mmCIF file of C-alpha atoms (C1' of nucleotides) and ligand atoms in Angstrom:
data_model
loop_
_atom_site.group_PDB
_atom_site.id
_atom_site.type_symbol
_atom_site.label_atom_id
_atom_site.label_comp_id
_atom_site.label_asym_id
_atom_site.label_seq_id
_atom_site.Cartn_x
_atom_site.Cartn_y
_atom_site.Cartn_z
ATOM 1 C CA UNK A 1124 0.000 0.000 0.000
ATOM 2 C CA UNK A 1125 2.488 2.636 1.111
ATOM 3 C CA UNK A 1126 4.806 0.790 -1.242
ATOM 4 C CA UNK A 1127 3.989 3.210 -3.966
ATOM 5 C CA UNK A 1128 4.050 6.306 -1.792
ATOM 6 C CA UNK A 1129 7.759 6.535 -2.221
ATOM 7 C CA UNK A 1130 8.642 9.925 -3.593
ATOM 8 C CA UNK A 1131 9.303 13.173 -1.788
ATOM 9 C CA UNK A 1132 6.230 14.739 -3.372
ATOM 10 C CA UNK A 1133 3.899 11.912 -2.443
ATOM 11 C CA UNK A 1134 5.048 11.828 1.142
ATOM 12 C CA UNK A 1135 4.551 15.577 1.446
ATOM 13 C CA UNK A 1136 1.082 15.568 -0.067
ATOM 14 C CA UNK A 1137 -0.129 12.744 2.154
ATOM 15 C CA UNK A 1138 1.385 14.434 5.163
ATOM 16 C CA UNK A 1139 -0.543 17.634 4.493
ATOM 17 C CA UNK A 1140 -3.768 15.751 3.860
ATOM 18 C CA UNK A 1141 -3.332 13.868 7.115
ATOM 19 C CA UNK A 1142 -2.480 16.917 9.179
ATOM 20 C CA UNK A 1143 -5.313 18.965 7.763
ATOM 21 C CA UNK A 1144 -7.797 16.241 8.350
ATOM 22 C CA UNK A 1145 -10.341 17.304 5.776
ATOM 23 C CA UNK A 1146 -11.569 18.694 2.519
ATOM 24 C CA UNK A 1147 -8.742 20.271 0.601
ATOM 25 C CA UNK A 1148 -9.083 21.305 -3.002
ATOM 26 C CA UNK A 1149 -6.201 20.528 -5.326
ATOM 27 C CA UNK A 1150 -5.398 24.201 -5.456
ATOM 28 C CA UNK A 1151 -5.315 24.607 -1.691
ATOM 29 C CA UNK A 1152 -3.270 21.438 -1.290
ATOM 30 C CA UNK A 1153 -0.842 22.788 -3.859
ATOM 31 C CA UNK A 1154 -0.624 26.105 -2.036
ATOM 32 C CA UNK A 1155 0.291 24.395 1.193
ATOM 33 C CA UNK A 1156 2.697 22.004 -0.482
ATOM 34 C CA UNK A 1157 4.589 24.796 -2.217
ATOM 35 C CA UNK A 1158 5.314 26.395 1.143
ATOM 36 C CA UNK A 1159 7.194 23.305 2.241
ATOM 37 C CA UNK A 1160 8.673 22.336 -1.097
ATOM 38 C CA UNK A 1161 8.747 25.185 -3.618
ATOM 39 C CA UNK A 1162 9.737 22.817 -6.399
ATOM 40 C CA UNK A 1163 6.538 20.779 -6.383
ATOM 41 C CA UNK A 1164 4.201 21.231 -9.337
ATOM 42 C CA UNK A 1165 0.444 21.357 -9.634
ATOM 43 C CA UNK A 1166 0.594 18.452 -12.058
ATOM 44 C CA UNK A 1167 2.055 16.299 -9.319
ATOM 45 C CA UNK A 1168 -0.768 17.256 -7.022
ATOM 46 C CA UNK A 1169 -3.402 16.099 -9.483
ATOM 47 C CA UNK A 1170 -1.429 13.064 -10.547
ATOM 48 C CA UNK A 1171 -0.947 11.905 -6.993
ATOM 49 C CA UNK A 1172 -4.436 12.669 -5.792
ATOM 50 C CA UNK A 1173 -5.649 10.292 -8.473
ATOM 51 C CA UNK A 1174 -3.115 7.729 -7.360
ATOM 52 C CA UNK A 1175 -4.140 8.064 -3.720
ATOM 53 C CA UNK A 1176 -7.749 7.554 -4.708
ATOM 54 C CA UNK A 1177 -6.858 4.402 -6.615
ATOM 55 C CA UNK A 1178 -4.909 3.126 -3.643
ATOM 56 C CA UNK A 1179 -7.884 3.834 -1.419
ATOM 57 C CA UNK A 1180 -5.933 6.287 0.726
ATOM 58 C CA UNK A 1181 -7.950 9.351 -0.163
ATOM 59 C CA UNK A 1182 -11.547 10.212 -1.029
ATOM 60 C CA UNK A 1183 -12.366 12.872 -3.587
ATOM 61 C CA UNK A 1184 -15.766 14.518 -3.420
ATOM 62 C CA UNK A 1185 -17.407 17.219 -5.458
ATOM 63 C CA UNK A 1186 -19.032 19.371 -2.841
ATOM 64 C CA UNK A 1187 -19.813 22.252 -5.162
ATOM 65 C CA UNK A 1188 -19.987 23.260 -8.776
ATOM 66 C CA UNK A 1189 -16.362 24.233 -8.982
ATOM 67 C CA UNK A 1190 -13.997 21.554 -7.866
ATOM 68 C CA UNK A 1191 -13.204 18.370 -6.022
ATOM 69 C CA UNK A 1192 -12.257 18.235 -2.390
ATOM 70 C CA UNK A 1193 -9.997 15.561 -1.022
ATOM 71 C CA UNK A 1194 -9.585 14.038 2.406
ATOM 72 C CA UNK A 1195 -7.833 10.983 3.812
ATOM 73 C CA UNK A 1196 -10.119 8.010 3.874
ATOM 74 C CA UNK A 1197 -11.164 7.032 7.354
ATOM 75 C CA UNK A 1198 -12.276 3.688 8.674
ATOM 76 C CA UNK A 1199 -15.869 4.815 9.057
ATOM 77 C CA UNK A 1200 -17.771 6.035 6.056
ATOM 78 C CA UNK A 1201 -19.315 9.489 6.454
ATOM 79 C CA UNK A 1202 -21.134 12.135 4.458
ATOM 80 C CA UNK A 1203 -20.930 15.897 4.403
ATOM 81 C CA UNK A 1204 -23.093 18.887 5.212
ATOM 82 C CA UNK A 1205 -22.147 21.964 3.233
ATOM 83 C CA UNK A 1206 -23.297 25.367 4.433
ATOM 84 C CA UNK A 1207 -24.602 27.588 1.642
ATOM 85 C CA UNK A 1208 -23.752 30.631 3.673
ATOM 86 C CA UNK A 1209 -20.312 30.251 5.237
ATOM 87 C CA UNK A 1210 -19.088 27.270 3.229
ATOM 88 C CA UNK A 1211 -18.102 25.257 6.274
ATOM 89 C CA UNK A 1212 -18.324 21.503 5.946
ATOM 90 C CA UNK A 1213 -19.486 19.300 8.780
ATOM 91 C CA UNK A 1214 -20.048 15.588 8.693
ATOM 92 C CA UNK A 1215 -22.499 12.920 9.713
ATOM 93 C CA UNK A 1216 -23.007 9.192 9.637
ATOM 94 C CA UNK A 1217 -26.194 7.238 9.283
ATOM 95 C CA UNK A 1218 -27.075 3.604 8.760
ATOM 96 C CA UNK A 1219 -29.966 4.767 6.591
ATOM 97 C CA UNK A 1220 -27.661 5.183 3.621
ATOM 98 C CA UNK A 1221 -26.563 1.593 3.688
ATOM 99 C CA UNK A 1222 -30.174 0.633 4.090
ATOM 100 C CA UNK A 1223 -31.149 2.762 1.127
ATOM 101 C CA UNK A 1224 -28.465 1.184 -1.031
ATOM 102 C CA UNK A 1225 -29.621 -2.279 0.007
ATOM 103 C CA UNK A 1226 -33.215 -1.498 -0.883
ATOM 104 C CA UNK A 1227 -32.301 -0.049 -4.247
ATOM 105 C CA UNK A 1228 -30.171 -3.058 -5.133
ATOM 106 C CA UNK A 1229 -32.984 -5.438 -4.301
ATOM 107 C CA UNK A 1230 -35.667 -3.444 -6.006
ATOM 108 C CA UNK A 1231 -33.869 -2.486 -9.191
ATOM 109 C CA UNK A 1232 -31.166 -5.136 -9.697
ATOM 110 C CA UNK A 1233 -28.628 -2.318 -9.993
ATOM 111 C CA UNK A 1234 -25.306 -3.199 -8.390
ATOM 112 C CA UNK A 1235 -24.237 -0.157 -6.398
ATOM 113 C CA UNK A 1236 -20.527 0.484 -6.038
ATOM 114 C CA UNK A 1237 -20.636 4.007 -4.642
ATOM 115 C CA UNK A 1238 -23.120 6.401 -3.095
ATOM 116 C CA UNK A 1239 -22.498 10.049 -3.839
ATOM 117 C CA UNK A 1240 -24.281 12.077 -1.205
ATOM 118 C CA UNK A 1241 -24.052 15.414 0.483
ATOM 119 C CA UNK A 1242 -26.541 17.802 1.972
ATOM 120 C CA UNK A 1243 -26.656 21.525 1.347
ATOM 121 C CA UNK A 1244 -28.225 24.006 3.702
ATOM 122 C CA UNK A 1245 -27.442 26.268 6.631
ATOM 123 C CA UNK A 1246 -25.312 25.435 9.630
ATOM 124 C CA UNK A 1247 -26.210 26.377 13.168
ATOM 125 C CA UNK A 1248 -24.191 29.589 13.031
ATOM 126 C CA UNK A 1249 -25.828 30.672 9.788
ATOM 127 C CA UNK A 1250 -29.413 29.685 10.483
ATOM 128 C CA UNK A 1251 -32.015 32.161 9.373
ATOM 129 C CA UNK A 1252 -29.865 33.222 6.442
ATOM 130 C CA UNK A 1253 -31.903 30.965 4.176
ATOM 131 C CA UNK A 1254 -34.334 33.733 3.329
ATOM 132 C CA UNK A 1255 -31.600 36.172 2.341
ATOM 133 C CA UNK A 1256 -30.616 36.731 -1.334
ATOM 134 C CA UNK B 390 -44.302 31.070 -14.315
ATOM 135 C CA UNK B 391 -44.385 30.582 -18.059
ATOM 136 C CA UNK B 392 -44.614 34.327 -18.149
ATOM 137 C CA UNK B 393 -40.926 34.595 -18.616
ATOM 138 C CA UNK B 394 -40.599 31.753 -21.094
ATOM 139 C CA UNK B 395 -41.433 34.071 -23.889
ATOM 140 C CA UNK B 396 -38.665 33.986 -26.452
ATOM 141 C CA UNK B 397 -38.203 31.688 -29.397
ATOM 142 C CA UNK B 398 -35.043 30.233 -27.823
ATOM 143 C CA UNK B 399 -36.648 29.545 -24.469
ATOM 144 C CA UNK B 400 -39.643 27.848 -25.984
ATOM 145 C CA UNK B 401 -37.418 25.638 -28.106
ATOM 146 C CA UNK B 402 -35.145 24.633 -25.240
ATOM 147 C CA UNK B 403 -38.043 23.720 -22.964
ATOM 148 C CA UNK B 404 -39.668 21.819 -25.780
ATOM 149 C CA UNK B 405 -36.583 19.686 -26.293
ATOM 150 C CA UNK B 406 -36.153 19.084 -22.578
ATOM 151 C CA UNK B 407 -39.785 18.015 -22.319
ATOM 152 C CA UNK B 408 -39.688 15.733 -25.346
ATOM 153 C CA UNK B 409 -36.451 14.094 -24.299
ATOM 154 C CA UNK B 410 -37.681 13.518 -20.818
ATOM 155 C CA UNK B 411 -34.313 13.260 -19.141
ATOM 156 C CA UNK B 412 -30.707 14.080 -18.495
ATOM 157 C CA UNK B 413 -29.354 16.319 -21.203
ATOM 158 C CA UNK B 414 -26.047 18.080 -20.890
ATOM 159 C CA UNK B 415 -25.858 21.699 -22.034
ATOM 160 C CA UNK B 416 -23.801 20.572 -25.001
ATOM 161 C CA UNK B 417 -26.251 17.895 -26.062
ATOM 162 C CA UNK B 418 -29.187 20.240 -25.599
ATOM 163 C CA UNK B 419 -27.385 22.786 -27.756
ATOM 164 C CA UNK B 420 -26.712 20.158 -30.422
ATOM 165 C CA UNK B 421 -30.377 19.300 -30.625
ATOM 166 C CA UNK B 422 -31.482 22.911 -30.520
ATOM 167 C CA UNK B 423 -29.200 23.898 -33.391
ATOM 168 C CA UNK B 424 -30.881 21.331 -35.603
ATOM 169 C CA UNK B 425 -34.199 23.096 -35.220
ATOM 170 C CA UNK B 426 -32.896 26.650 -35.023
ATOM 171 C CA UNK B 427 -29.397 27.094 -36.413
ATOM 172 C CA UNK B 428 -29.215 30.629 -35.075
ATOM 173 C CA UNK B 429 -29.361 29.683 -31.404
ATOM 174 C CA UNK B 430 -26.179 30.095 -29.377
ATOM 175 C CA UNK B 431 -24.594 28.040 -26.621
ATOM 176 C CA UNK B 432 -24.670 31.077 -24.353
ATOM 177 C CA UNK B 433 -28.447 31.081 -24.594
ATOM 178 C CA UNK B 434 -28.525 27.461 -23.586
ATOM 179 C CA UNK B 435 -26.583 28.129 -20.399
ATOM 180 C CA UNK B 436 -28.364 31.384 -19.687
ATOM 181 C CA UNK B 437 -31.751 29.809 -19.994
ATOM 182 C CA UNK B 438 -30.932 26.612 -18.160
ATOM 183 C CA UNK B 439 -30.053 28.795 -15.191
ATOM 184 C CA UNK B 440 -33.294 30.681 -15.627
ATOM 185 C CA UNK B 441 -35.321 27.476 -15.818
ATOM 186 C CA UNK B 442 -33.681 26.278 -12.626
ATOM 187 C CA UNK B 443 -34.568 29.508 -10.862
ATOM 188 C CA UNK B 444 -38.135 29.218 -12.082
ATOM 189 C CA UNK B 445 -38.267 25.665 -10.786
ATOM 190 C CA UNK B 446 -38.962 24.233 -14.240
ATOM 191 C CA UNK B 447 -35.752 22.266 -14.568
ATOM 192 C CA UNK B 448 -33.374 20.358 -12.306
ATOM 193 C CA UNK B 449 -29.630 20.356 -12.912
ATOM 194 C CA UNK B 450 -27.574 17.500 -11.517
ATOM 195 C CA UNK B 451 -23.920 16.693 -11.697
ATOM 196 C CA UNK B 452 -23.916 12.994 -12.432
ATOM 197 C CA UNK B 453 -20.234 12.741 -13.242
ATOM 198 C CA UNK B 454 -16.969 14.599 -13.021
ATOM 199 C CA UNK B 455 -17.511 16.459 -16.235
ATOM 200 C CA UNK B 456 -20.717 18.327 -16.445
ATOM 201 C CA UNK B 457 -24.257 19.009 -15.360
ATOM 202 C CA UNK B 458 -27.249 17.202 -16.715
ATOM 203 C CA UNK B 459 -30.641 18.811 -16.903
ATOM 204 C CA UNK B 460 -34.165 17.457 -16.894
ATOM 205 C CA UNK B 461 -37.620 18.915 -16.486
ATOM 206 C CA UNK B 462 -38.668 18.880 -12.882
ATOM 207 C CA UNK B 463 -41.378 16.379 -12.131
ATOM 208 C CA UNK B 464 -43.931 16.390 -9.367
ATOM 209 C CA UNK B 465 -42.281 13.516 -7.540
ATOM 210 C CA UNK B 466 -38.715 13.842 -6.362
ATOM 211 C CA UNK B 467 -36.386 11.096 -7.573
ATOM 212 C CA UNK B 468 -32.726 10.145 -7.608
ATOM 213 C CA UNK B 469 -30.505 8.593 -10.230
ATOM 214 C CA UNK B 470 -28.548 5.406 -10.792
ATOM 215 C CA UNK B 471 -25.598 5.892 -13.111
ATOM 216 C CA UNK B 472 -24.024 2.855 -14.766
ATOM 217 C CA UNK B 473 -20.220 2.943 -14.724
ATOM 218 C CA UNK B 474 -20.156 0.711 -17.755
ATOM 219 C CA UNK B 475 -22.708 1.898 -20.312
ATOM 220 C CA UNK B 476 -23.454 5.297 -18.799
ATOM 221 C CA UNK B 477 -27.211 4.776 -18.834
ATOM 222 C CA UNK B 478 -29.152 6.562 -16.120
ATOM 223 C CA UNK B 479 -32.110 5.001 -14.385
ATOM 224 C CA UNK B 480 -34.083 6.388 -11.505
ATOM 225 C CA UNK B 481 -35.558 5.470 -8.174
ATOM 226 C CA UNK B 482 -37.551 6.916 -5.325
ATOM 227 C CA UNK B 483 -37.359 6.139 -1.652
ATOM 228 C CA UNK B 484 -38.838 7.632 1.493
ATOM 229 C CA UNK B 485 -35.563 6.829 3.242
ATOM 230 C CA UNK B 486 -33.974 9.982 1.897
ATOM 231 C CA UNK B 487 -36.538 12.218 3.459
ATOM 232 C CA UNK B 488 -36.159 10.237 6.629
ATOM 233 C CA UNK B 489 -32.390 10.646 6.506
ATOM 234 C CA UNK B 490 -32.700 14.385 6.034
ATOM 235 C CA UNK B 491 -35.092 14.590 8.953
ATOM 236 C CA UNK B 492 -32.738 12.666 11.208
ATOM 237 C CA UNK B 493 -29.764 14.781 10.256
ATOM 238 C CA UNK B 494 -31.656 18.009 10.883
ATOM 239 C CA UNK B 495 -32.687 16.846 14.326
ATOM 240 C CA UNK B 496 -29.343 15.466 15.294
ATOM 241 C CA UNK B 497 -27.087 18.213 13.973
ATOM 242 C CA UNK B 498 -29.223 21.364 13.881
ATOM 243 C CA UNK B 499 -28.223 21.800 10.255
ATOM 244 C CA UNK B 500 -31.067 23.140 8.126
ATOM 245 C CA UNK B 501 -31.079 21.077 4.945
ATOM 246 C CA UNK B 502 -32.251 22.774 1.775
ATOM 247 C CA UNK B 503 -31.143 20.203 -0.771
ATOM 248 C CA UNK B 504 -29.965 16.594 -0.882
ATOM 249 C CA UNK B 505 -27.477 15.796 -3.600
ATOM 250 C CA UNK B 506 -27.560 12.068 -4.169
ATOM 251 C CA UNK B 507 -26.875 9.556 -6.865
ATOM 252 C CA UNK B 508 -25.652 5.992 -6.929
ATOM 253 C CA UNK B 509 -22.921 4.667 -9.175
ATOM 254 C CA UNK B 510 -22.592 1.030 -10.138
ATOM 255 C CA UNK B 511 -23.610 -1.468 -12.783
ATOM 256 C CA UNK B 512 -27.002 -1.811 -14.378
ATOM 257 C CA UNK B 513 -28.688 -5.121 -15.053
ATOM 258 C CA UNK B 514 -27.336 -5.305 -18.601
ATOM 259 C CA UNK B 515 -23.785 -4.614 -17.482
ATOM 260 C CA UNK B 516 -23.653 -6.739 -14.374
ATOM 261 C CA UNK B 517 -20.453 -8.683 -13.879
ATOM 262 C CA UNK B 518 -18.456 -5.956 -15.573
ATOM 263 C CA UNK B 519 -17.470 -4.639 -12.170
ATOM 264 C CA UNK B 520 -14.382 -6.852 -12.028
ATOM 265 C CA UNK B 521 -13.121 -5.670 -15.415
ATOM 266 C CA UNK B 522 -10.469 -2.910 -15.738
ATOM 267 C "C1'" DT C 351 -49.773 50.558 -36.153
ATOM 268 C "C1'" DA C 352 -45.494 52.910 -34.839
ATOM 269 C "C1'" DT C 353 -42.431 53.947 -31.123
ATOM 270 C "C1'" DT C 354 -39.272 52.727 -27.796
ATOM 271 C "C1'" DA C 355 -37.111 51.244 -23.399
ATOM 272 C "C1'" DG C 356 -35.547 47.452 -21.543
ATOM 273 C "C1'" DA C 357 -34.707 42.542 -21.934
ATOM 274 C "C1'" DA C 358 -32.544 38.841 -24.441
ATOM 275 C "C1'" DT C 359 -29.524 37.213 -27.892
ATOM 276 C "C1'" DA C 360 -25.242 35.703 -30.774
ATOM 277 C "C1'" DA C 361 -20.572 35.459 -31.069
ATOM 278 C "C1'" DG C 362 -16.663 34.873 -29.309
ATOM 279 C "C1'" DA C 363 -13.274 36.087 -25.675
ATOM 280 C "C1'" DA C 364 -12.154 34.921 -21.012
ATOM 281 C "C1'" DT C 365 -11.854 31.956 -16.999
ATOM 282 C "C1'" DA C 366 -11.020 27.950 -14.088
ATOM 283 C "C1'" DG C 367 -10.322 23.370 -13.079
ATOM 284 C "C1'" DT C 368 -8.167 19.641 -14.828
ATOM 285 C "C1'" DT C 369 -5.485 16.726 -18.028
ATOM 286 C "C1'" DC C 370 -1.830 16.041 -21.245
ATOM 287 C "C1'" DT C 371 2.951 16.214 -23.252
ATOM 288 C "C1'" DC C 372 7.551 15.542 -23.047
ATOM 289 C "C1'" DA C 373 12.233 16.609 -21.774
ATOM 290 C "C1'" DT C 374 14.507 16.026 -17.460
ATOM 291 C "C1'" DT C 375 15.247 13.922 -12.987
ATOM 292 C "C1'" DC C 376 14.758 10.385 -9.701
ATOM 293 C "C1'" DT C 377 14.400 5.598 -7.817
ATOM 294 C "C1'" DC C 378 15.860 1.234 -6.944
ATOM 295 C "C1'" DA C 379 17.196 -3.405 -8.353
ATOM 296 C "C1'" DA C 380 21.052 -5.589 -10.246
ATOM 297 C "C1'" DT D 1159 27.640 2.394 -10.221
ATOM 298 C "C1'" DT D 1160 24.645 1.869 -13.777
ATOM 299 C "C1'" DG D 1161 20.545 1.819 -16.483
ATOM 300 C "C1'" DA D 1162 15.641 0.990 -17.263
ATOM 301 C "C1'" DG D 1163 11.531 2.494 -16.040
ATOM 302 C "C1'" DA D 1164 8.856 5.526 -13.113
ATOM 303 C "C1'" DA D 1165 7.866 10.168 -11.636
ATOM 304 C "C1'" DT D 1166 8.374 14.976 -12.040
ATOM 305 C "C1'" DG D 1167 8.046 20.142 -13.532
ATOM 306 C "C1'" DA D 1168 6.661 23.362 -16.734
ATOM 307 C "C1'" DG D 1169 3.616 24.840 -19.467
ATOM 308 C "C1'" DA D 1170 0.449 23.921 -23.311
ATOM 309 C "C1'" DA D 1171 -4.013 22.072 -24.219
ATOM 310 C "C1'" DC D 1172 -8.604 20.933 -23.137
ATOM 311 C "C1'" DT D 1173 -13.410 21.432 -21.486
ATOM 312 C "C1'" DA D 1174 -17.246 23.219 -19.232
ATOM 313 C "C1'" DT D 1175 -18.924 27.376 -18.028
ATOM 314 C "C1'" DT D 1176 -19.225 32.439 -17.571
ATOM 315 C "C1'" DC D 1177 -18.614 36.999 -19.213
ATOM 316 C "C1'" DT D 1178 -18.767 40.983 -22.509
ATOM 317 C "C1'" DT D 1179 -20.812 43.794 -25.804
ATOM 318 C "C1'" DA D 1180 -22.900 45.187 -29.984
ATOM 319 C "C1'" DT D 1181 -27.161 43.912 -32.017
ATOM 320 C "C1'" DT D 1182 -31.870 42.227 -32.110
ATOM 321 C "C1'" DC D 1183 -36.178 41.253 -30.100
ATOM 322 C "C1'" DT D 1184 -40.306 41.870 -27.051
ATOM 323 C "C1'" DA D 1185 -44.139 43.882 -25.396
ATOM 324 C "C1'" DA D 1186 -46.175 47.857 -23.330
ATOM 325 C "C1'" DT D 1187 -47.722 52.164 -24.795
ATOM 326 C "C1'" DA D 1188 -49.172 56.065 -27.682
HETATM 327 MN MN1 LIG E 2349 -15.879 14.690 4.755
HETATM 328 MN MN1 LIG E 2350 -33.245 11.888 -13.163
HETATM 329 ZN ZN1 LIG E 2351 -22.680 28.387 7.873
HETATM 330 ZN ZN1 LIG E 2352 -24.865 -0.429 -17.873
#
DNA sequence: TATTAGAATAAGAATAGTTCTCATTCTCAA
DNA sequence: TTGAGAATGAGAACTATTCTTATTCTAATA
């Protein structure tokens, strides 16, 4: 597994992802990486994020129209809550998703390999903003 | 509502979306529109898709990394199953999603305004392909 | 019907995220 | 130490989408 995480660049990128703990865009990851190793290139960031995903080390999620956000994969599956107002991302777990997937597989004979799910709305700090422009 | 759907271009775009019944990308919608009205522009497609979304006539969903897919909004909410192999999109409904949203709102005090959900996998015709490259 | 102000359009330039290309550099097994 | 193959950096290319602006259209009014 970590067999293939053998270059300076890969070690650095994983390190940052692990320290940060959540939801970095490629651009932001690049920004942080450059501070520690000015020679790293954006191409390496993308290249290695794809590799990490293939290796199952990292999860990439599209939490908005613009770009993908990456985070180290944890043992427990979770989903995200994205605030329309402040942009903060919080997380939740629920057995209902597994249940939903099970039901769909039975009912439709579709073999599910991945559930893409996130919820948009307003976090506690931003509540009431929903009526604003 | 249809007040503002008053131009030649808007009528044509809605017509195509309604006839097709599902899941057109902006590009594909433009391709079809050009056949009936060679003077229409891609900018009008995007401009009016956004308008239709605001008016609640159309739903835009990002079903893959690349682009948004649009379909006329129907009375009953549904979610999509996207086949990794042939790309076909099928649909399903389930009360579990509403239930999930309710639970999350109670548990986390996050006010949900939208659930973004689709399932990836293999459709009946493509089953068994999951072990392939 | 003619006028006209404001809305919408076409065309293409601009932008942003991502992927690709390829010459150069690195890694590691022999 | 060497050399083959893997990985990188730099920037070009690509793709979906948004923006800009001169022109055209719409619809309310006279
Ligand atoms: Mn997360
Ligand atoms: Mn659908
Ligand atoms: Zn917030
Ligand atoms: Zn299929």
